[in-house]
Amino acid sequence: MRALLPTWSEWKPAFRAPGTDLMAGLIVALVALPLALGFGISSGLGAAAGLATAIVAGALAAVFGGSRFQVSGPTGAMTVVLVPIVHEHGASGVLTVGLMAGVMLVALAFAGVGRAVRFMPAPVIEGFTAGIAVVIALQQFPGMLGVSGAEGEKVWQSAFDAVRRFIDDPHATAPVTALVVAVVILIGGRYLPKLPFALVAVAVATVVASVFDLDLARIGAIPAGLPAPSLGFLQFDELTTLLLPALAVAALAALESLLSATAADAMAVGTRHDPDRELFGQGLANIAAPLFGGVPATGAIARTAVNVRSGARTRLAALTHAVILAGIVYLAAGLVADIPIAALAGVLLATTVRMVEAASLAAIARASRGDAIVMAVTFFVTVAFDLVTAVVIGIGFALVLAVRAIAREASMQQVPLDETDHLGEEHDLLRDHIVAYRIDGPLFFAAAHRFLLELSDVANVKVVILRMSRVSALDTTGALVLADAVTKLQHRHITVLMSGLREDHRARLSAMGALPAGGEDAVFADTGAAIAYARRFLPITRRAH
């Protein structure tokens, strides 16, 4: 427990020289404000829920998380998962799911699961990141086109419905507003990346819409402050029904937060996050956020990157971002209410463009056909179905391809015996009656049948020596197939010997009854000892036959 809690040493540098962190926190808050509003609306719980998440979850994750640069709050990836939960279970279902997911994340932290993210295949990560970007863009179609009440179970279905309704009754104000905001953010961010163009563009759009009385849907009134914490949303009779959605939210929160923390490590020299502590911090954040009406939160890659590039040094920057957002909620809620929804749609459209790294996608596609397939499948399933299904299927494809590649590395080849100092007649004896096979690589379910069954077809020999020192892995299937091949050879009166067998492999083969006849007496420390035994054994065998 002590390893998961914050220490004073983490905060001492912040209080010695807080200026840089305070400025970085201000910049991140200005970037996070429109994103929190937009993702809150996209989730279906409203702008106030997005702000509550950014404030409460952002503060707790900054204090208790495992990365000193991580900025947490509502994200597009989480919104993708929450939309179907809102449709099926309502707002109270989302809050309950967030609370359950938080408890699960804390449990994962204590179980030490955080380190597992390093095994996530890169094609899967790139595939679902690109898929998330497309899904977030599709979510913005109703707001961007000024259409309300778009219908459809899946995001792409509601996007097509919004396009259909817009064609029936076209009006340019909303799409022009969204596109102008997106273009300003993308162009401005390219040349002046440290300036909060998202906030500037939204502010200008709000002023223009108010001055010219443009026909644009607005966010509407939000509470001037956070509500008192409450568990009134919790419905115990629905906990079983919400278990699977909570697992999906917890899995996504863990994955996205750890990936974001890893990205922060790569951007900042000499830093390394604690993955289990990061899960602990995100767990506490997700337990607390629903109490204030907030949606589930994760580490946000875009805001974390802004934090690092703005010069943040300690956790104070991320905490400052949450405090500034709280000040905006309590002091400027009326101004936020006038923001056009189309302007926020433009902010999120620009965010989706920035999410996709075209060079990285192209590099993976060129690397191998298998990686390209994994990435494409993950992308398609993310867009067509949901993120968690996409990750599961993508990892499944990646594992199949990895097993196939490893199996191809396994080989068995006949090798010459060491005939140094042997007499000529002994050379002939060894060459004619003893054959040695060296097995290289893993001897497991995907590789065993391919070459071990070939072993049983060996002919015109009296002794087969299996050189096992280069077997890197041996599973139960490999042991059973090996036992089958050894049995077939012995039925044809061919003696089987083994050399160089590792102790753990010896124990497995012995337990499976896969050692040659004679048991431990047929297993030798090295090939030389096996050859010497075979030379003594052959004359006895020949007389017997």
mmCIF file of N, CA and C in Angstrom, residues 133-228:
data_model
loop_
_atom_site.group_PDB
_atom_site.id
_atom_site.type_symbol
_atom_site.label_atom_id
_atom_site.label_comp_id
_atom_site.label_asym_id
_atom_site.label_seq_id
_atom_site.Cartn_x
_atom_site.Cartn_y
_atom_site.Cartn_z
ATOM 1 N N ALA A 133 -10.261 7.792 -33.680
ATOM 2 C CA ALA A 133 -10.309 9.099 -34.342
ATOM 3 C C ALA A 133 -11.499 9.175 -35.293
ATOM 4 N N VAL A 134 -11.724 8.112 -36.059
ATOM 5 C CA VAL A 134 -12.860 8.104 -36.987
ATOM 6 C C VAL A 134 -14.183 8.120 -36.220
ATOM 7 N N VAL A 135 -14.266 7.350 -35.133
ATOM 8 C CA VAL A 135 -15.504 7.303 -34.356
ATOM 9 C C VAL A 135 -15.812 8.666 -33.736
ATOM 10 N N ILE A 136 -14.791 9.325 -33.186
ATOM 11 C CA ILE A 136 -15.009 10.660 -32.600
ATOM 12 C C ILE A 136 -15.482 11.632 -33.680
ATOM 13 N N ALA A 137 -14.876 11.542 -34.872
ATOM 14 C CA ALA A 137 -15.307 12.416 -35.973
ATOM 15 C C ALA A 137 -16.767 12.146 -36.337
ATOM 16 N N LEU A 138 -17.142 10.872 -36.390
ATOM 17 C CA LEU A 138 -18.529 10.525 -36.711
ATOM 18 C C LEU A 138 -19.492 11.042 -35.636
ATOM 19 N N GLN A 139 -19.037 11.021 -34.375
ATOM 20 C CA GLN A 139 -19.884 11.528 -33.289
ATOM 21 C C GLN A 139 -20.197 13.008 -33.448
ATOM 22 N N GLN A 140 -19.337 13.743 -34.143
ATOM 23 C CA GLN A 140 -19.516 15.188 -34.265
ATOM 24 C C GLN A 140 -20.467 15.573 -35.397
ATOM 25 N N PHE A 141 -20.859 14.620 -36.232
ATOM 26 C CA PHE A 141 -21.693 14.968 -37.388
ATOM 27 C C PHE A 141 -22.988 15.671 -37.003
ATOM 28 N N PRO A 142 -23.747 15.173 -36.016
ATOM 29 C CA PRO A 142 -24.979 15.907 -35.661
ATOM 30 C C PRO A 142 -24.708 17.341 -35.223
ATOM 31 N N GLY A 143 -23.726 17.540 -34.320
ATOM 32 C CA GLY A 143 -23.415 18.889 -33.867
ATOM 33 C C GLY A 143 -22.844 19.747 -34.971
ATOM 34 N N MET A 144 -21.981 19.160 -35.813
ATOM 35 C CA MET A 144 -21.363 19.925 -36.895
ATOM 36 C C MET A 144 -22.392 20.348 -37.939
ATOM 37 N N LEU A 145 -23.402 19.506 -38.184
ATOM 38 C CA LEU A 145 -24.406 19.803 -39.202
ATOM 39 C C LEU A 145 -25.630 20.514 -38.638
ATOM 40 N N GLY A 146 -25.636 20.738 -37.307
ATOM 41 C CA GLY A 146 -26.768 21.419 -36.695
ATOM 42 C C GLY A 146 -28.020 20.578 -36.666
ATOM 43 N N VAL A 147 -27.865 19.282 -36.550
ATOM 44 C CA VAL A 147 -28.998 18.352 -36.544
ATOM 45 C C VAL A 147 -29.184 17.819 -35.132
ATOM 46 N N SER A 148 -30.409 17.792 -34.657
ATOM 47 C CA SER A 148 -30.709 17.213 -33.345
ATOM 48 C C SER A 148 -31.563 15.969 -33.523
ATOM 49 N N GLY A 149 -31.394 15.016 -32.612
ATOM 50 C CA GLY A 149 -32.225 13.823 -32.642
ATOM 51 C C GLY A 149 -31.823 12.788 -33.666
ATOM 52 N N ALA A 150 -30.549 12.793 -34.120
ATOM 53 C CA ALA A 150 -30.096 11.767 -35.060
ATOM 54 C C ALA A 150 -30.197 10.394 -34.402
ATOM 55 N N GLU A 151 -30.655 9.394 -35.156
ATOM 56 C CA GLU A 151 -30.919 8.077 -34.590
ATOM 57 C C GLU A 151 -29.951 7.041 -35.136
ATOM 58 N N GLY A 152 -29.753 5.995 -34.348
ATOM 59 C CA GLY A 152 -28.889 4.890 -34.772
ATOM 60 C C GLY A 152 -28.204 4.263 -33.582
ATOM 61 N N GLU A 153 -28.133 2.931 -33.559
ATOM 62 C CA GLU A 153 -27.471 2.236 -32.446
ATOM 63 C C GLU A 153 -25.985 2.493 -32.432
ATOM 64 N N LYS A 154 -25.371 2.419 -33.594
ATOM 65 C CA LYS A 154 -23.932 2.635 -33.719
ATOM 66 C C LYS A 154 -23.659 4.084 -34.106
ATOM 67 N N VAL A 155 -22.456 4.523 -33.813
ATOM 68 C CA VAL A 155 -22.104 5.914 -34.097
ATOM 69 C C VAL A 155 -22.197 6.200 -35.590
ATOM 70 N N TRP A 156 -21.728 5.264 -36.420
ATOM 71 C CA TRP A 156 -21.761 5.502 -37.861
ATOM 72 C C TRP A 156 -23.197 5.569 -38.378
ATOM 73 N N GLN A 157 -24.099 4.862 -37.721
ATOM 74 C CA GLN A 157 -25.497 4.911 -38.140
ATOM 75 C C GLN A 157 -26.119 6.269 -37.825
ATOM 76 N N SER A 158 -25.847 6.799 -36.630
ATOM 77 C CA SER A 158 -26.383 8.121 -36.282
ATOM 78 C C SER A 158 -25.750 9.217 -37.135
ATOM 79 N N ALA A 159 -24.461 9.020 -37.516
ATOM 80 C CA ALA A 159 -23.806 10.000 -38.390
ATOM 81 C C ALA A 159 -24.476 10.029 -39.757
ATOM 82 N N PHE A 160 -24.774 8.858 -40.317
ATOM 83 C CA PHE A 160 -25.450 8.811 -41.612
ATOM 84 C C PHE A 160 -26.864 9.393 -41.520
ATOM 85 N N ASP A 161 -27.529 9.165 -40.395
ATOM 86 C CA ASP A 161 -28.862 9.728 -40.213
ATOM 87 C C ASP A 161 -28.794 11.249 -40.147
ATOM 88 N N ALA A 162 -27.747 11.775 -39.479
ATOM 89 C CA ALA A 162 -27.567 13.228 -39.415
ATOM 90 C C ALA A 162 -27.327 13.814 -40.807
ATOM 91 N N VAL A 163 -26.509 13.111 -41.614
ATOM 92 C CA VAL A 163 -26.252 13.582 -42.984
ATOM 93 C C VAL A 163 -27.544 13.568 -43.797
ATOM 94 N N ARG A 164 -28.345 12.514 -43.644
ATOM 95 C CA ARG A 164 -29.612 12.422 -44.383
ATOM 96 C C ARG A 164 -30.551 13.582 -44.021
ATOM 97 N N ARG A 165 -30.645 13.862 -42.724
ATOM 98 C CA ARG A 165 -31.525 14.956 -42.285
ATOM 99 C C ARG A 165 -31.003 16.311 -42.757
ATOM 100 N N PHE A 166 -29.677 16.459 -42.767
ATOM 101 C CA PHE A 166 -29.104 17.734 -43.227
ATOM 102 C C PHE A 166 -29.387 17.940 -44.708
ATOM 103 N N ILE A 167 -29.298 16.877 -45.492
ATOM 104 C CA ILE A 167 -29.578 16.997 -46.928
ATOM 105 C C ILE A 167 -31.040 17.389 -47.163
ATOM 106 N N ASP A 168 -31.922 16.862 -46.331
ATOM 107 C CA ASP A 168 -33.340 17.209 -46.472
ATOM 108 C C ASP A 168 -33.605 18.678 -46.123
ATOM 109 N N ASP A 169 -32.810 19.227 -45.206
ATOM 110 C CA ASP A 169 -33.008 20.622 -44.792
ATOM 111 C C ASP A 169 -31.650 21.280 -44.570
ATOM 112 N N PRO A 170 -30.927 21.598 -45.649
ATOM 113 C CA PRO A 170 -29.554 22.117 -45.500
ATOM 114 C C PRO A 170 -29.527 23.551 -44.977
ATOM 115 N N HIS A 171 -28.526 23.842 -44.165
ATOM 116 C CA HIS A 171 -28.260 25.193 -43.667
ATOM 117 C C HIS A 171 -26.771 25.258 -43.343
ATOM 118 N N ALA A 172 -26.128 26.314 -43.767
ATOM 119 C CA ALA A 172 -24.666 26.366 -43.773
ATOM 120 C C ALA A 172 -24.042 26.858 -42.475
ATOM 121 N N THR A 173 -24.792 27.491 -41.590
ATOM 122 C CA THR A 173 -24.191 28.162 -40.431
ATOM 123 C C THR A 173 -23.390 27.200 -39.550
ATOM 124 N N ALA A 174 -23.993 26.077 -39.169
ATOM 125 C CA ALA A 174 -23.330 25.137 -38.262
ATOM 126 C C ALA A 174 -22.096 24.485 -38.897
ATOM 127 N N PRO A 175 -22.202 23.915 -40.117
ATOM 128 C CA PRO A 175 -21.003 23.287 -40.692
ATOM 129 C C PRO A 175 -19.878 24.280 -40.955
ATOM 130 N N VAL A 176 -20.219 25.493 -41.370
ATOM 131 C CA VAL A 176 -19.163 26.498 -41.603
ATOM 132 C C VAL A 176 -18.464 26.837 -40.293
ATOM 133 N N THR A 177 -19.242 27.022 -39.229
ATOM 134 C CA THR A 177 -18.649 27.313 -37.913
ATOM 135 C C THR A 177 -17.698 26.197 -37.486
ATOM 136 N N ALA A 178 -18.149 24.950 -37.599
ATOM 137 C CA ALA A 178 -17.313 23.820 -37.179
ATOM 138 C C ALA A 178 -16.039 23.727 -38.005
ATOM 139 N N LEU A 179 -16.157 23.887 -39.306
ATOM 140 C CA LEU A 179 -14.982 23.762 -40.174
ATOM 141 C C LEU A 179 -13.985 24.891 -39.945
ATOM 142 N N VAL A 180 -14.491 26.116 -39.752
ATOM 143 C CA VAL A 180 -13.588 27.255 -39.506
ATOM 144 C C VAL A 180 -12.830 27.051 -38.200
ATOM 145 N N VAL A 181 -13.520 26.629 -37.156
ATOM 146 C CA VAL A 181 -12.856 26.376 -35.874
ATOM 147 C C VAL A 181 -11.795 25.289 -36.031
ATOM 148 N N ALA A 182 -12.123 24.204 -36.730
ATOM 149 C CA ALA A 182 -11.162 23.112 -36.915
ATOM 150 C C ALA A 182 -9.940 23.576 -37.692
ATOM 151 N N VAL A 183 -10.156 24.333 -38.752
ATOM 152 C CA VAL A 183 -9.032 24.806 -39.582
ATOM 153 C C VAL A 183 -8.142 25.749 -38.785
ATOM 154 N N VAL A 184 -8.735 26.658 -38.027
ATOM 155 C CA VAL A 184 -7.942 27.589 -37.216
ATOM 156 C C VAL A 184 -7.066 26.828 -36.220
ATOM 157 N N ILE A 185 -7.642 25.822 -35.571
ATOM 158 C CA ILE A 185 -6.884 25.050 -34.585
ATOM 159 C C ILE A 185 -5.733 24.299 -35.247
ATOM 160 N N LEU A 186 -6.003 23.669 -36.387
ATOM 161 C CA LEU A 186 -4.973 22.870 -37.052
ATOM 162 C C LEU A 186 -3.845 23.740 -37.606
ATOM 163 N N ILE A 187 -4.197 24.820 -38.268
ATOM 164 C CA ILE A 187 -3.162 25.691 -38.847
ATOM 165 C C ILE A 187 -2.410 26.434 -37.742
ATOM 166 N N GLY A 188 -3.155 27.014 -36.791
ATOM 167 C CA GLY A 188 -2.497 27.733 -35.703
ATOM 168 C C GLY A 188 -1.633 26.822 -34.864
ATOM 169 N N GLY A 189 -2.124 25.625 -34.562
ATOM 170 C CA GLY A 189 -1.346 24.689 -33.763
ATOM 171 C C GLY A 189 -0.085 24.225 -34.448
ATOM 172 N N ARG A 190 -0.104 24.224 -35.776
ATOM 173 C CA ARG A 190 1.089 23.795 -36.514
ATOM 174 C C ARG A 190 2.221 24.813 -36.399
ATOM 175 N N TYR A 191 1.886 26.084 -36.441
ATOM 176 C CA TYR A 191 2.933 27.115 -36.455
ATOM 177 C C TYR A 191 3.202 27.703 -35.061
ATOM 178 N N LEU A 192 2.193 27.699 -34.188
ATOM 179 C CA LEU A 192 2.373 28.212 -32.822
ATOM 180 C C LEU A 192 1.768 27.204 -31.848
ATOM 181 N N PRO A 193 2.438 26.077 -31.663
ATOM 182 C CA PRO A 193 1.840 24.964 -30.913
ATOM 183 C C PRO A 193 1.567 25.259 -29.445
ATOM 184 N N LYS A 194 2.240 26.233 -28.856
ATOM 185 C CA LYS A 194 2.064 26.497 -27.429
ATOM 186 C C LYS A 194 0.864 27.388 -27.121
ATOM 187 N N LEU A 195 0.288 28.020 -28.133
ATOM 188 C CA LEU A 195 -0.855 28.895 -27.905
ATOM 189 C C LEU A 195 -2.148 28.075 -27.910
ATOM 190 N N PRO A 196 -3.108 28.418 -27.039
ATOM 191 C CA PRO A 196 -4.368 27.656 -26.935
ATOM 192 C C PRO A 196 -5.363 28.060 -28.021
ATOM 193 N N PHE A 197 -5.069 27.662 -29.264
ATOM 194 C CA PHE A 197 -5.943 28.071 -30.370
ATOM 195 C C PHE A 197 -7.359 27.509 -30.230
ATOM 196 N N ALA A 198 -7.504 26.351 -29.576
ATOM 197 C CA ALA A 198 -8.846 25.797 -29.397
ATOM 198 C C ALA A 198 -9.712 26.763 -28.594
ATOM 199 N N LEU A 199 -9.156 27.291 -27.502
ATOM 200 C CA LEU A 199 -9.913 28.229 -26.672
ATOM 201 C C LEU A 199 -10.192 29.523 -27.428
ATOM 202 N N VAL A 200 -9.176 30.016 -28.165
ATOM 203 C CA VAL A 200 -9.351 31.261 -28.927
ATOM 204 C C VAL A 200 -10.441 31.092 -29.974
ATOM 205 N N ALA A 201 -10.395 29.985 -30.712
ATOM 206 C CA ALA A 201 -11.372 29.762 -31.781
ATOM 207 C C ALA A 201 -12.785 29.644 -31.214
ATOM 208 N N VAL A 202 -12.929 28.933 -30.104
ATOM 209 C CA VAL A 202 -14.249 28.777 -29.486
ATOM 210 C C VAL A 202 -14.754 30.130 -28.961
ATOM 211 N N ALA A 203 -13.861 30.886 -28.348
ATOM 212 C CA ALA A 203 -14.263 32.192 -27.822
ATOM 213 C C ALA A 203 -14.719 33.122 -28.943
ATOM 214 N N VAL A 204 -13.967 33.169 -30.043
ATOM 215 C CA VAL A 204 -14.341 34.033 -31.180
ATOM 216 C C VAL A 204 -15.659 33.578 -31.778
ATOM 217 N N ALA A 205 -15.831 32.251 -31.920
ATOM 218 C CA ALA A 205 -17.087 31.729 -32.480
ATOM 219 C C ALA A 205 -18.266 32.094 -31.587
ATOM 220 N N THR A 206 -18.059 32.053 -30.283
ATOM 221 C CA THR A 206 -19.133 32.397 -29.345
ATOM 222 C C THR A 206 -19.511 33.873 -29.462
ATOM 223 N N VAL A 207 -18.494 34.728 -29.553
ATOM 224 C CA VAL A 207 -18.753 36.172 -29.672
ATOM 225 C C VAL A 207 -19.468 36.487 -30.981
ATOM 226 N N VAL A 208 -18.990 35.910 -32.076
ATOM 227 C CA VAL A 208 -19.596 36.167 -33.392
ATOM 228 C C VAL A 208 -21.043 35.688 -33.418
ATOM 229 N N ALA A 209 -21.281 34.488 -32.850
ATOM 230 C CA ALA A 209 -22.641 33.939 -32.828
ATOM 231 C C ALA A 209 -23.581 34.824 -32.020
ATOM 232 N N SER A 210 -23.076 35.410 -30.939
ATOM 233 C CA SER A 210 -23.919 36.260 -30.097
ATOM 234 C C SER A 210 -24.172 37.614 -30.749
ATOM 235 N N VAL A 211 -23.117 38.212 -31.335
ATOM 236 C CA VAL A 211 -23.240 39.536 -31.935
ATOM 237 C C VAL A 211 -24.177 39.516 -33.138
ATOM 238 N N PHE A 212 -24.041 38.491 -33.980
ATOM 239 C CA PHE A 212 -24.851 38.427 -35.206
ATOM 240 C C PHE A 212 -26.093 37.559 -35.043
ATOM 241 N N ASP A 213 -26.312 37.092 -33.812
ATOM 242 C CA ASP A 213 -27.511 36.304 -33.516
ATOM 243 C C ASP A 213 -27.668 35.131 -34.489
ATOM 244 N N LEU A 214 -26.595 34.387 -34.637
ATOM 245 C CA LEU A 214 -26.601 33.260 -35.573
ATOM 246 C C LEU A 214 -27.466 32.125 -35.033
ATOM 247 N N ASP A 215 -28.062 31.402 -35.965
ATOM 248 C CA ASP A 215 -28.941 30.287 -35.600
ATOM 249 C C ASP A 215 -28.086 29.052 -35.303
ATOM 250 N N LEU A 216 -27.544 29.023 -34.105
ATOM 251 C CA LEU A 216 -26.679 27.913 -33.690
ATOM 252 C C LEU A 216 -27.131 27.399 -32.328
ATOM 253 N N ALA A 217 -27.187 26.105 -32.188
ATOM 254 C CA ALA A 217 -27.523 25.506 -30.888
ATOM 255 C C ALA A 217 -26.399 25.781 -29.899
ATOM 256 N N ARG A 218 -26.760 26.118 -28.664
ATOM 257 C CA ARG A 218 -25.759 26.441 -27.635
ATOM 258 C C ARG A 218 -25.705 25.331 -26.587
ATOM 259 N N ILE A 219 -24.649 25.361 -25.782
ATOM 260 C CA ILE A 219 -24.502 24.384 -24.701
ATOM 261 C C ILE A 219 -25.643 24.512 -23.705
ATOM 262 N N GLY A 220 -26.003 25.734 -23.378
ATOM 263 C CA GLY A 220 -27.054 25.949 -22.398
ATOM 264 C C GLY A 220 -26.488 26.073 -20.996
ATOM 265 N N ALA A 221 -27.327 26.377 -20.063
ATOM 266 C CA ALA A 221 -26.889 26.650 -18.693
ATOM 267 C C ALA A 221 -26.262 25.412 -18.058
ATOM 268 N N ILE A 222 -25.172 25.642 -17.357
ATOM 269 C CA ILE A 222 -24.540 24.586 -16.565
ATOM 270 C C ILE A 222 -24.477 25.067 -15.117
ATOM 271 N N PRO A 223 -24.416 24.154 -14.168
ATOM 272 C CA PRO A 223 -24.370 24.565 -12.757
ATOM 273 C C PRO A 223 -23.149 25.440 -12.473
ATOM 274 N N ALA A 224 -23.340 26.487 -11.675
ATOM 275 C CA ALA A 224 -22.231 27.369 -11.301
ATOM 276 C C ALA A 224 -21.483 26.760 -10.118
ATOM 277 N N GLY A 225 -20.893 25.621 -10.347
ATOM 278 C CA GLY A 225 -20.168 24.909 -9.303
ATOM 279 C C GLY A 225 -20.439 23.421 -9.394
ATOM 280 N N LEU A 226 -19.753 22.683 -8.579
ATOM 281 C CA LEU A 226 -19.928 21.234 -8.560
ATOM 282 C C LEU A 226 -21.035 20.851 -7.584
ATOM 283 N N PRO A 227 -21.799 19.811 -7.922
ATOM 284 C CA PRO A 227 -22.825 19.370 -6.980
ATOM 285 C C PRO A 227 -22.204 18.701 -5.758
ATOM 286 N N ALA A 228 -22.952 18.615 -4.691
ATOM 287 C CA ALA A 228 -22.468 17.897 -3.499
ATOM 288 C C ALA A 228 -22.326 16.417 -3.834
#
